[in-house]
Amino acid sequence: MDLPVDEWKSYILQKWSLLPKSIQVTISTAETLHDLFLHSSPLLQPEDEMFLKRLSGGYLVGKDPDASLFYREKGNQKFQAKDYMGAAVLYSKGVSHSGPSSTDISLCYANRSAALFHLGQYETCLKDIVRAQTHGYPERLQPKLLLRKAECLVTLGRPQEASQTVIDLESSFAAKPTLSASQFQILQRILCRVKVKVQEKENLPEIFPEALTKTFEGVDLREENEQIPGASSSVSLHVDPLKGRYLVATKDILPGELLVKEDAFVSVLNPGEVPLWPRGLESKWDIQVTNGDLHCHRCLRHTLAPVPCDGCSYAKYCSQECMQQAWDRYHSVECSLGALLLTLGLFCHVALRSTLLARFEDVGKVTKKLCGEMSNQGICLPESKNPVQTLKYDLGGEGDKKDKAVETPIPGCDINGKYERNYNAIFHLLPHTENHSPEHKFLCALSVSALCRQLEAAGLQAFTTDLKPTKLKAAEPPVLCAELSVWGVAMLRHMLQLQCNAQAITTIQQTGSKESLITDTRRVRLATALFPVVSLLNHSCSPNTSVSFIGTIATIRASQLIRSGQEILHCYGPHESRMGVAERRQKLRSQYFFDCDCPPCEREKQRPSAGPGRGAFRCHRCRALLQGDDVLSCSGPACMESVSRDLLVSRLQDLQRQVGAAQKHLRNGRLEVAIQLLLGCQSDAESFLSAEHSVVGEIEDALAQAYAALGDWEKSATHLQKSLQVVEVHHGPSSVEMGHELFKLAQVFFNGCAVPEALKTIQKAEKVLLVHYGPWNDEIRELQKMKSCLLDLLPIPVGPKE
Ligand SMILES: [Zn+2]
Ligand SMILES: [Zn+2]
Ligand SMILES: [Zn+2]
Ligand SMILES: [Zn+2]
């Protein structure tokens, strides 16, 4: 997903292996990215481009009017089956394939408004009704749409507008005696109902949705850092040759304190697994739902009612405003390149978008600031939105070899030592050029070259207005013109930076079957982004912070007490509760080029048995723990039992397969089968695993879900409490994992009407989740709703408190 598709990767690697040794050496030893790019780029031959073009041809990214009808019909099927969510998504796919102002698009919008109406999303429904009308919804169908509009307005408590709609509706009836008698009767009946409701509501004051009034409360920094905008004043920026740049607490920080709140400089939505066509399916259009169908391609907000780009079928937005912003800032260039960008991967896409966004920096300001530092280069730029000029100018400051002496003390900061969240900061993230393998650098360079050629073909001249077309023509065909190579080098730099600096924007997605009443969630990756301030944090396998996202905004909170003088750390992925020390260190070395020496790593290196998964087996005779490496023996005082590790590991694998099968039954609603299987797993696990083994937790959690789906809340709660114990051992009592598990338990108690237990669990869950997410979190809001509902049920206690 991040890197180019496998076919292109292996094609380029083969090309590399066939290069003459001398050229390989020249590329491997290139001292700057500029040299690397200039030596690699001319090697991209027309046949390579043809191959790439064939690969990209497999992605359907254009509009296909035939698809519109196909998706509308599929959507109607879901609608009839009362799957309104599924219907809305399919209508959205229909919308993206229809041209603007076509009957197709208006019909898709109108149908989607009906689905949204049934989902209770009245505001969005109204928007879709307007969209249907502006795109030329057929006159003869108008009454249906107006009725829906009136019903929405009534429900939203807007009686005046509803009355007006009813008046419009009546006059449209009068004007059109074309309706059949039965249709007319149906409409009359609904109209009567709406009129009654309008009269009822007219006497009531307008209701404002209260959720909208208090959104960002408690998610702002208490005091912003003067040196690092976006960070709290409780931290300061340091640099040293070994650790690079890092943040340190300047005072004691309490758990839950917000330390960083930063909007991404650039982010690209991860479209999910986009199927390639042809796929051997009955249709070339897929009805699979991915992130790309459910989230705004600019702000990442979840939406069931996206509006599509007019020029392609893959870019969809939550609103007209987001679409316009995206178009102005980057999509006007990217629109025609969708298939190529999917083929070349997210890193290439982020690299392109970063350079496009650089056009919007206040070049004049940056120029003045840096011109003094690089007066020897004599570069001075007029204010412009020309990418090449911005980049050329910045490349002068490429920290690879020259200009070290005139750098500010901390890279990425201005001469006053202020770290700004702008392209300058992005540019100074380390590309680690010397650490990447020559093959990888070659792959990145050729991918970027291919992109540059496409940009050129797509009429780059339009963007770099000062480039004389004659000058472009003068360049040798396979050699990129000088200006484009400036752009290429910048993109190559970003591509290499991303391996260490890309931040995944994640979201909690609900899983499990639609019927299940307790929420099971998993964290999914929504986008790949660059955050200049978040990038300042170093890694620990046992971090003292917790990161979460609201759209494209990252928030980092202290997850424990951080003493003044301690470093602020977050986890790049390999966390001590998920992996053993060897695996963690290997991952960090290969992706981030460093050897971790955080406390858990040091501890586990000396005592490898301390890692997760170790010490997890127990004796089947006396239940004492088994100890040892290849052959484990019982630690029980009078027991002589011993067993080989291989045997235990293969038993564990069998068990995991069984649990996986049971979970699948559970997802498909075959509850009894799932429970039988899980109970078997449970007794099997008891015979050789410790009670804290993560698989034991998984089994208990699955059992809890199954019983909840059957409405047996008591049993569900019992199993969930056991799973909670396992989570606590592995992740700690105040971990985010613990928060999610407590949330589930609260739901179970709530549904089972166990009021005191529910209130107690809600309080615990709230406390844990607040530390990690702050108040602006769906689960916390849900907990608060449950709480107020329960408090309404409870008699208010009058006696003295215990
Ligand atoms: Zn948006
Ligand atoms: Zn587009
Ligand atoms: Zn570590
Ligand atoms: Zn024993």
Tab-separated table of C-alpha atoms in Angstrom, residues 82-490:
chain	number	residue	atom	x	y	z
A	82	LYS	CA	-34.030	-2.618	4.586
A	83	ASP	CA	-30.206	-2.462	4.598
A	84	TYR	CA	-30.220	1.334	4.360
A	85	MET	CA	-26.540	1.711	5.198
A	86	GLY	CA	-25.549	-0.691	2.432
A	87	ALA	CA	-27.941	1.041	0.053
A	88	ALA	CA	-26.513	4.495	0.803
A	89	VAL	CA	-22.968	3.316	0.041
A	90	LEU	CA	-24.014	1.808	-3.283
A	91	TYR	CA	-25.946	4.926	-4.275
A	92	SER	CA	-22.777	6.888	-3.453
A	93	LYS	CA	-20.820	4.699	-5.833
A	94	GLY	CA	-23.485	5.435	-8.424
A	95	VAL	CA	-23.138	9.150	-7.742
A	96	SER	CA	-19.364	9.049	-8.290
A	97	HIS	CA	-19.739	7.427	-11.680
A	98	SER	CA	-22.382	9.828	-13.022
A	99	GLY	CA	-21.493	13.011	-14.802
A	100	PRO	CA	-22.556	16.314	-13.231
A	101	SER	CA	-26.072	17.570	-14.074
A	102	SER	CA	-27.220	14.218	-15.435
A	103	THR	CA	-30.446	12.407	-14.696
A	104	ASP	CA	-28.306	9.557	-13.376
A	105	ILE	CA	-26.697	11.630	-10.678
A	106	SER	CA	-29.968	13.246	-9.620
A	107	LEU	CA	-31.647	9.844	-9.293
A	108	CYS	CA	-28.753	8.489	-7.217
A	109	TYR	CA	-28.878	11.501	-4.905
A	110	ALA	CA	-32.650	11.217	-4.544
A	111	ASN	CA	-32.461	7.503	-3.735
A	112	ARG	CA	-29.660	8.129	-1.293
A	113	SER	CA	-31.772	10.769	0.449
A	114	ALA	CA	-34.413	8.092	1.033
A	115	ALA	CA	-31.836	5.757	2.598
A	116	LEU	CA	-30.537	8.561	4.803
A	117	PHE	CA	-34.076	9.383	5.853
A	118	HIS	CA	-34.514	5.840	7.108
A	119	LEU	CA	-31.188	6.055	8.914
A	120	GLY	CA	-32.405	9.135	10.755
A	121	GLN	CA	-29.801	11.388	9.134
A	122	TYR	CA	-32.263	14.156	8.357
A	123	GLU	CA	-29.824	17.030	7.835
A	124	THR	CA	-27.830	15.002	5.332
A	125	CYS	CA	-31.034	13.814	3.723
A	126	LEU	CA	-32.049	17.449	3.123
A	127	LYS	CA	-28.683	18.138	1.506
A	128	ASP	CA	-29.121	15.218	-0.860
A	129	ILE	CA	-32.611	16.414	-1.787
A	130	VAL	CA	-31.146	19.784	-2.754
A	131	ARG	CA	-28.387	18.035	-4.705
A	132	ALA	CA	-30.932	15.917	-6.569
A	133	GLN	CA	-32.867	19.055	-7.472
A	134	THR	CA	-29.863	21.069	-8.621
A	135	HIS	CA	-28.710	18.238	-10.872
A	136	GLY	CA	-32.069	18.178	-12.672
A	137	TYR	CA	-34.272	15.674	-10.861
A	138	PRO	CA	-37.153	14.766	-13.205
A	139	GLU	CA	-40.197	17.018	-12.757
A	140	ARG	CA	-42.672	14.113	-12.609
A	141	LEU	CA	-40.943	12.629	-9.557
A	142	GLN	CA	-40.736	15.888	-7.615
A	143	PRO	CA	-43.751	15.291	-5.293
A	144	LYS	CA	-42.061	12.264	-3.714
A	145	LEU	CA	-38.945	14.293	-3.019
A	146	LEU	CA	-40.855	17.263	-1.617
A	147	LEU	CA	-42.794	15.020	0.731
A	148	ARG	CA	-39.550	13.581	2.078
A	149	LYS	CA	-38.254	17.101	2.502
A	150	ALA	CA	-41.348	18.134	4.455
A	151	GLU	CA	-41.061	15.084	6.718
A	152	CYS	CA	-37.386	15.835	7.380
A	153	LEU	CA	-38.120	19.445	8.248
A	154	VAL	CA	-40.898	18.424	10.598
A	155	THR	CA	-38.672	15.938	12.370
A	156	LEU	CA	-35.902	18.507	12.680
A	157	GLY	CA	-38.315	20.951	14.293
A	158	ARG	CA	-38.385	23.485	11.463
A	159	PRO	CA	-42.159	23.924	10.995
A	160	GLN	CA	-42.091	27.159	8.983
A	161	GLU	CA	-39.933	25.641	6.268
A	162	ALA	CA	-42.008	22.473	6.409
A	163	SER	CA	-45.217	24.491	5.845
A	164	GLN	CA	-43.658	26.193	2.867
A	165	THR	CA	-42.681	22.827	1.424
A	166	VAL	CA	-46.230	21.574	1.910
A	167	ILE	CA	-47.548	24.614	0.024
A	168	ASP	CA	-45.082	23.938	-2.819
A	169	LEU	CA	-46.164	20.359	-2.821
A	170	GLU	CA	-49.866	21.161	-3.097
A	171	SER	CA	-49.305	23.538	-5.947
A	172	SER	CA	-47.189	20.954	-7.730
A	173	PHE	CA	-50.089	18.475	-7.338
A	174	ALA	CA	-52.503	20.977	-8.739
A	175	ALA	CA	-50.216	21.692	-11.672
A	176	LYS	CA	-49.728	18.046	-12.526
A	177	PRO	CA	-52.748	15.868	-12.918
A	178	THR	CA	-50.466	13.232	-14.451
A	179	LEU	CA	-50.284	11.052	-11.350
A	180	SER	CA	-52.265	7.851	-11.375
A	181	ALA	CA	-55.213	7.720	-8.999
A	182	SER	CA	-53.581	5.315	-6.574
A	183	GLN	CA	-50.299	7.251	-6.469
A	184	PHE	CA	-52.258	10.389	-5.845
A	185	GLN	CA	-54.116	8.780	-2.953
A	186	ILE	CA	-50.913	7.579	-1.322
A	187	LEU	CA	-49.379	11.008	-1.595
A	188	GLN	CA	-52.519	12.633	-0.226
A	189	ARG	CA	-52.445	10.378	2.811
A	190	ILE	CA	-48.791	11.145	3.561
A	191	LEU	CA	-49.452	14.813	3.004
A	192	CYS	CA	-52.209	14.773	5.590
A	193	ARG	CA	-49.928	13.139	8.094
A	194	VAL	CA	-47.197	15.702	7.488
A	195	LYS	CA	-49.686	18.551	7.814
A	196	VAL	CA	-50.822	17.302	11.197
A	197	LYS	CA	-47.249	17.056	12.359
A	198	VAL	CA	-46.482	20.523	11.072
A	199	GLN	CA	-49.376	21.941	13.080
A	200	GLU	CA	-48.233	20.118	16.195
A	201	LYS	CA	-44.723	21.427	15.846
A	202	GLU	CA	-45.579	24.957	14.874
A	203	ASN	CA	-46.395	25.755	18.448
A	204	LEU	CA	-43.046	24.504	19.699
A	205	PRO	CA	-39.843	26.517	19.764
A	206	GLU	CA	-37.107	25.490	17.332
A	207	ILE	CA	-34.800	22.824	18.704
A	208	PHE	CA	-31.078	23.160	18.284
A	209	PRO	CA	-28.993	20.044	18.239
A	210	GLU	CA	-27.020	20.391	21.468
A	211	ALA	CA	-24.173	18.157	20.310
A	212	LEU	CA	-23.012	20.820	17.895
A	213	THR	CA	-22.641	23.533	20.463
A	214	LYS	CA	-19.870	22.000	22.548
A	215	THR	CA	-17.561	20.247	20.166
A	216	PHE	CA	-13.971	21.223	20.792
A	217	GLU	CA	-14.264	21.772	24.518
A	218	GLY	CA	-11.313	20.249	26.347
A	219	VAL	CA	-9.344	19.450	23.226
A	220	ASP	CA	-7.272	22.587	23.120
A	221	LEU	CA	-3.807	23.031	24.520
A	222	ARG	CA	-3.865	24.698	27.897
A	223	GLU	CA	-0.987	26.934	26.934
A	224	GLU	CA	0.727	26.817	23.562
A	225	ASN	CA	4.488	26.532	23.284
A	226	GLU	CA	6.107	29.688	21.955
A	227	GLN	CA	8.882	27.821	20.209
A	228	ILE	CA	6.777	24.971	18.803
A	229	PRO	CA	3.266	25.963	17.751
A	230	GLY	CA	0.982	22.965	18.201
A	231	ALA	CA	2.835	21.722	21.282
A	232	SER	CA	2.113	22.460	24.931
A	233	SER	CA	4.219	24.871	26.967
A	234	SER	CA	5.033	21.916	29.260
A	235	VAL	CA	7.638	20.617	26.778
A	236	SER	CA	10.789	21.963	25.165
A	237	LEU	CA	12.735	21.054	22.040
A	238	HIS	CA	16.273	19.661	22.269
A	239	VAL	CA	18.774	18.274	19.817
A	240	ASP	CA	21.760	16.012	20.205
A	241	PRO	CA	23.880	14.079	17.718
A	242	LEU	CA	22.744	10.673	18.919
A	243	LYS	CA	19.051	11.195	19.472
A	244	GLY	CA	18.408	13.924	16.911
A	245	ARG	CA	15.597	16.249	17.862
A	246	TYR	CA	13.403	15.341	20.834
A	247	LEU	CA	10.963	16.787	23.349
A	248	VAL	CA	11.467	16.987	27.114
A	249	ALA	CA	9.002	17.806	29.904
A	250	THR	CA	9.724	21.183	31.495
A	251	LYS	CA	7.417	20.463	34.440
A	252	ASP	CA	5.596	17.496	35.944
A	253	ILE	CA	2.873	16.379	33.558
A	254	LEU	CA	-0.232	14.562	34.754
A	255	PRO	CA	-1.818	11.628	32.881
A	256	GLY	CA	-4.305	12.877	30.292
A	257	GLU	CA	-2.630	16.257	29.734
A	258	LEU	CA	-2.691	17.283	26.107
A	259	LEU	CA	0.883	17.709	24.869
A	260	VAL	CA	0.531	18.054	21.099
A	261	LYS	CA	-2.410	19.014	18.945
A	262	GLU	CA	-1.443	19.276	15.326
A	263	ASP	CA	-3.155	19.219	11.965
A	264	ALA	CA	-1.294	17.143	9.378
A	265	PHE	CA	0.809	19.130	6.926
A	266	VAL	CA	-0.208	16.576	4.336
A	267	SER	CA	-2.338	13.460	4.442
A	268	VAL	CA	-3.514	10.995	1.830
A	269	LEU	CA	-6.467	8.717	2.465
A	270	ASN	CA	-5.585	5.050	2.316
A	271	PRO	CA	-8.165	3.849	-0.193
A	272	GLY	CA	-8.230	0.327	1.228
A	273	GLU	CA	-7.750	-2.736	-0.908
A	274	VAL	CA	-8.723	-1.420	-4.308
A	275	PRO	CA	-9.405	-4.385	-6.540
A	276	LEU	CA	-7.708	-4.532	-9.914
A	277	TRP	CA	-9.775	-5.178	-12.975
A	278	PRO	CA	-10.221	-7.680	-14.554
A	279	ARG	CA	-10.780	-9.777	-11.476
A	280	GLY	CA	-12.711	-12.660	-12.946
A	281	LEU	CA	-15.900	-11.543	-11.263
A	282	GLU	CA	-19.228	-11.391	-13.002
A	283	SER	CA	-19.046	-7.624	-13.168
A	284	LYS	CA	-16.218	-5.163	-13.582
A	285	TRP	CA	-17.741	-2.948	-10.912
A	286	ASP	CA	-17.166	-4.011	-7.368
A	287	ILE	CA	-19.693	-3.613	-4.603
A	288	GLN	CA	-17.099	-3.983	-1.889
A	289	VAL	CA	-17.012	-1.119	0.616
A	290	THR	CA	-13.646	0.418	1.493
A	291	ASN	CA	-12.406	3.402	3.504
A	292	GLY	CA	-12.400	5.365	0.272
A	293	ASP	CA	-16.213	5.049	0.134
A	294	LEU	CA	-16.837	6.135	3.710
A	295	HIS	CA	-14.395	8.944	4.428
A	296	CYS	CA	-13.803	12.394	2.988
A	297	HIS	CA	-10.698	12.330	0.807
A	298	ARG	CA	-9.594	15.665	2.246
A	299	CYS	CA	-10.618	15.931	5.921
A	300	LEU	CA	-11.109	12.156	6.483
A	301	ARG	CA	-14.483	12.717	8.174
A	302	HIS	CA	-16.795	9.709	8.075
A	303	THR	CA	-19.731	10.262	5.750
A	304	LEU	CA	-22.523	8.244	4.185
A	305	ALA	CA	-23.260	11.021	1.716
A	306	PRO	CA	-20.078	11.996	-0.141
A	307	VAL	CA	-20.013	14.313	-3.144
A	308	PRO	CA	-17.690	13.197	-5.929
A	309	CYS	CA	-15.094	15.058	-7.947
A	310	ASP	CA	-16.561	16.084	-11.304
A	311	GLY	CA	-13.604	14.603	-13.141
A	312	CYS	CA	-13.018	11.172	-11.603
A	313	SER	CA	-14.838	8.442	-9.726
A	314	TYR	CA	-12.349	7.872	-6.900
A	315	ALA	CA	-12.096	11.233	-5.109
A	316	LYS	CA	-15.106	11.858	-2.848
A	317	TYR	CA	-15.653	14.507	-0.228
A	318	CYS	CA	-17.852	15.197	2.777
A	319	SER	CA	-18.953	18.533	1.358
A	320	GLN	CA	-18.712	20.908	-1.562
A	321	GLU	CA	-16.270	23.023	0.473
A	322	CYS	CA	-13.855	20.138	1.014
A	323	MET	CA	-14.065	19.284	-2.661
A	324	GLN	CA	-13.248	22.843	-3.675
A	325	GLN	CA	-10.358	23.124	-1.220
A	326	ALA	CA	-8.890	19.826	-2.362
A	327	TRP	CA	-9.255	20.879	-5.990
A	328	ASP	CA	-7.553	24.208	-5.467
A	329	ARG	CA	-4.706	22.840	-3.413
A	330	TYR	CA	-3.838	19.545	-5.101
A	331	HIS	CA	-6.566	17.561	-6.772
A	332	SER	CA	-6.576	19.627	-9.980
A	333	VAL	CA	-3.129	18.085	-10.621
A	334	GLU	CA	-3.862	14.669	-9.140
A	335	CYS	CA	-7.280	14.104	-10.723
A	336	SER	CA	-6.040	12.619	-13.988
A	337	LEU	CA	-3.251	10.667	-12.245
A	338	GLY	CA	-5.436	8.495	-9.980
A	339	ALA	CA	-4.555	5.134	-11.504
A	340	LEU	CA	-0.841	5.912	-11.635
A	341	LEU	CA	-0.843	7.025	-8.000
A	342	LEU	CA	-2.611	3.840	-6.910
A	343	THR	CA	0.051	1.845	-8.758
A	344	LEU	CA	2.976	3.789	-7.325
A	345	GLY	CA	1.675	3.626	-3.754
A	346	LEU	CA	0.815	6.006	-0.949
A	347	PHE	CA	4.352	7.252	-0.289
A	348	CYS	CA	4.642	8.504	-3.841
A	349	HIS	CA	1.229	10.133	-3.519
A	350	VAL	CA	2.138	11.847	-0.239
A	351	ALA	CA	5.409	13.021	-1.826
A	352	LEU	CA	3.569	14.586	-4.751
A	353	ARG	CA	0.957	16.217	-2.546
A	354	SER	CA	3.594	17.677	-0.211
A	355	THR	CA	5.273	19.436	-3.110
A	356	LEU	CA	1.926	20.678	-4.387
A	357	LEU	CA	1.097	22.079	-0.949
A	358	ALA	CA	4.488	23.804	-0.813
A	359	ARG	CA	3.133	26.192	-3.449
A	360	PHE	CA	0.904	27.747	-0.824
A	361	GLU	CA	3.591	28.657	1.639
A	362	ASP	CA	4.322	32.278	2.136
A	363	VAL	CA	7.318	32.084	-0.149
A	364	GLY	CA	8.176	35.718	0.369
A	365	LYS	CA	8.516	35.188	4.098
A	366	VAL	CA	10.546	32.021	3.762
A	367	THR	CA	12.741	33.688	1.181
A	368	LYS	CA	13.591	36.661	3.296
A	369	LYS	CA	14.363	34.443	6.233
A	370	LEU	CA	16.607	32.012	4.454
A	371	CYS	CA	18.110	34.293	1.833
A	372	GLY	CA	20.474	35.709	4.361
A	373	GLU	CA	21.685	32.227	5.241
A	374	MET	CA	22.350	31.298	1.678
A	375	SER	CA	23.436	34.554	0.190
A	376	ASN	CA	26.226	32.695	-1.579
A	377	GLN	CA	23.583	31.011	-3.683
A	378	GLY	CA	22.132	34.337	-4.667
A	379	ILE	CA	18.635	32.883	-4.781
A	380	CYS	CA	15.797	35.254	-4.282
A	381	LEU	CA	12.273	34.463	-5.222
A	382	PRO	CA	9.319	36.588	-5.995
A	383	GLU	CA	6.152	35.614	-4.155
A	384	SER	CA	4.602	32.893	-6.205
A	385	LYS	CA	2.627	29.725	-6.164
A	386	ASN	CA	5.036	28.084	-8.508
A	387	PRO	CA	6.176	24.739	-7.117
A	388	VAL	CA	9.434	24.643	-8.994
A	389	GLN	CA	10.554	27.969	-7.671
A	390	THR	CA	9.638	27.137	-4.100
A	391	LEU	CA	11.396	23.824	-4.289
A	392	LYS	CA	14.469	25.001	-6.132
A	393	TYR	CA	14.879	27.533	-3.478
A	394	ASP	CA	14.501	25.000	-0.704
A	395	LEU	CA	16.827	22.532	-2.319
A	396	GLY	CA	19.579	25.036	-1.815
A	397	GLY	CA	19.166	24.245	1.850
A	398	GLU	CA	19.296	20.490	1.440
A	399	GLY	CA	21.150	19.411	4.531
A	400	ASP	CA	22.907	16.532	2.809
A	401	LYS	CA	26.316	18.070	2.658
A	402	LYS	CA	26.654	21.790	2.167
A	403	ASP	CA	25.510	24.711	4.225
A	404	LYS	CA	25.821	22.824	7.470
A	405	ALA	CA	27.674	25.718	9.008
A	406	VAL	CA	24.925	28.228	8.360
A	407	GLU	CA	22.118	25.965	9.579
A	408	THR	CA	20.176	27.170	12.577
A	409	PRO	CA	21.057	25.212	15.736
A	410	ILE	CA	18.041	22.949	15.379
A	411	PRO	CA	17.152	21.806	11.838
A	412	GLY	CA	13.696	22.854	10.724
A	413	CYS	CA	13.694	25.926	12.969
A	414	ASP	CA	13.924	29.485	11.730
A	415	ILE	CA	16.733	31.833	12.736
A	416	ASN	CA	14.871	32.740	15.910
A	417	GLY	CA	14.774	29.059	16.871
A	418	LYS	CA	11.060	28.774	16.195
A	419	TYR	CA	9.924	25.426	14.818
A	420	GLU	CA	7.239	26.118	12.294
A	421	ARG	CA	4.717	23.652	11.020
A	422	ASN	CA	5.370	24.432	7.399
A	423	TYR	CA	7.100	23.030	4.360
A	424	ASN	CA	10.454	24.043	5.793
A	425	ALA	CA	9.910	21.681	8.726
A	426	ILE	CA	8.753	18.911	6.412
A	427	PHE	CA	11.754	19.430	4.201
A	428	HIS	CA	14.122	18.978	7.138
A	429	LEU	CA	12.799	15.598	8.215
A	430	LEU	CA	15.669	13.167	7.665
A	431	PRO	CA	15.576	11.099	4.465
A	432	HIS	CA	18.328	8.747	5.802
A	433	THR	CA	19.656	8.502	2.257
A	434	GLU	CA	22.733	6.548	3.326
A	435	ASN	CA	20.697	3.843	5.082
A	436	HIS	CA	18.379	2.823	2.269
A	437	SER	CA	19.509	0.006	-0.005
A	438	PRO	CA	20.598	1.039	-3.534
A	439	GLU	CA	17.749	-1.033	-5.007
A	440	HIS	CA	15.198	0.789	-2.888
A	441	LYS	CA	16.585	4.175	-3.851
A	442	PHE	CA	16.512	3.136	-7.504
A	443	LEU	CA	12.882	2.028	-7.197
A	444	CYS	CA	11.910	5.338	-5.603
A	445	ALA	CA	13.874	7.386	-8.137
A	446	LEU	CA	12.325	5.645	-11.131
A	447	SER	CA	8.824	5.808	-9.666
A	448	VAL	CA	9.231	9.522	-9.124
A	449	SER	CA	10.650	9.938	-12.637
A	450	ALA	CA	7.640	8.161	-14.097
A	451	LEU	CA	5.384	10.483	-12.137
A	452	CYS	CA	7.309	13.533	-13.363
A	453	ARG	CA	6.912	12.452	-16.981
A	454	GLN	CA	3.168	12.073	-16.462
A	455	LEU	CA	3.000	15.491	-14.842
A	456	GLU	CA	4.783	16.860	-17.848
A	457	ALA	CA	2.427	15.099	-20.225
A	458	ALA	CA	-0.583	16.266	-18.248
A	459	GLY	CA	0.365	19.831	-18.924
A	460	LEU	CA	2.611	20.893	-16.148
A	461	GLN	CA	3.199	24.096	-18.103
A	462	ALA	CA	-0.090	25.281	-16.748
A	463	PHE	CA	1.454	25.356	-13.273
A	464	THR	CA	4.887	26.629	-14.010
A	465	THR	CA	3.765	29.572	-16.020
A	466	ASP	CA	7.232	30.971	-16.368
A	467	LEU	CA	8.576	27.913	-18.147
A	468	LYS	CA	8.935	28.544	-21.834
A	469	PRO	CA	7.411	25.696	-23.800
A	470	THR	CA	10.268	26.061	-26.281
A	471	LYS	CA	12.722	25.331	-23.518
A	472	LEU	CA	10.835	22.168	-22.613
A	473	LYS	CA	10.897	20.986	-26.189
A	474	ALA	CA	14.601	21.573	-26.388
A	475	ALA	CA	15.292	18.946	-23.735
A	476	GLU	CA	16.182	15.452	-24.888
A	477	PRO	CA	13.078	13.281	-24.707
A	478	PRO	CA	14.279	10.766	-22.102
A	479	VAL	CA	16.010	13.431	-20.034
A	480	LEU	CA	13.762	15.464	-17.826
A	481	CYS	CA	13.969	19.153	-18.206
A	482	ALA	CA	15.864	20.865	-15.451
A	483	GLU	CA	12.845	22.392	-13.753
A	484	LEU	CA	11.029	19.098	-13.510
A	485	SER	CA	14.075	17.436	-12.076
A	486	VAL	CA	13.993	19.960	-9.241
A	487	TRP	CA	10.485	18.784	-8.519
A	488	GLY	CA	11.581	15.167	-8.871
A	489	VAL	CA	14.425	15.504	-6.378
A	490	ALA	CA	12.079	17.013	-3.813
